[in-house]
XYZ file of C-alpha atoms in Angstrom:
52
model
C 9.609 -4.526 -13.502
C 9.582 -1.189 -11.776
C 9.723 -0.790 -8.193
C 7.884 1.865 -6.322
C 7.519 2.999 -2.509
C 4.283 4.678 -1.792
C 4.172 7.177 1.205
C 0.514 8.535 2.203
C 0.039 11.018 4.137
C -3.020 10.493 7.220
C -2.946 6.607 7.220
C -3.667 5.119 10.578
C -3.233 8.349 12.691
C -5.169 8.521 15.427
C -9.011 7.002 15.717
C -9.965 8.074 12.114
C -8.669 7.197 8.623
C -7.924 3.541 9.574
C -7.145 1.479 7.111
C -6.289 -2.259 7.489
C -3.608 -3.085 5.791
C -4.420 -6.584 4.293
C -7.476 -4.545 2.787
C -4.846 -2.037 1.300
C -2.536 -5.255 -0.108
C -6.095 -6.395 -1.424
C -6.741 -2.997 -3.512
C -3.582 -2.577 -4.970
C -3.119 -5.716 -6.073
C -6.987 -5.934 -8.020
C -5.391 -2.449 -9.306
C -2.671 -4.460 -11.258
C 0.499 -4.253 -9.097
C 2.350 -7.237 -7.769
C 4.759 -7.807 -4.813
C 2.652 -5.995 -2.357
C 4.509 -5.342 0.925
C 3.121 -2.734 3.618
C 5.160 -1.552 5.941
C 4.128 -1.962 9.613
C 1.142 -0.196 10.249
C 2.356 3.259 8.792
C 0.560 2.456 5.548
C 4.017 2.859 3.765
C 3.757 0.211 0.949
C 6.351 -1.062 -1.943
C 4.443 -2.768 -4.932
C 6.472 -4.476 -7.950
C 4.681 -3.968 -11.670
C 2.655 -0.431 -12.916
C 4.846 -0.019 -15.752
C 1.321 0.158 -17.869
């Protein structure tokens, strides 16, 4: 299994764009990854699995 480290830009800065991130696990995992580990609250994120 691949690992990957995803970086987005504009997560959780400031009052808008919030995201929580046990809603972010949530929607990459139902989008087939596995492993799901965010990173703080930066919205950084390393997910196991996407080879597919």
């Amino acid at each position: 299994m691949t690992r990957w480290l995803a970086m987005p830009r504009g997560i959780n800065v400031g009052k808008s764009n919030r995201v929580p991130m046990a809603e972010l696990r949530t929607t990459l995992a139902g989008a087939g990854f596995e492993a799901v580990v965010t990173i703080g609250q930066s919205g950084n994120v390393i997910v196991t699995g996407g080879d597919s």
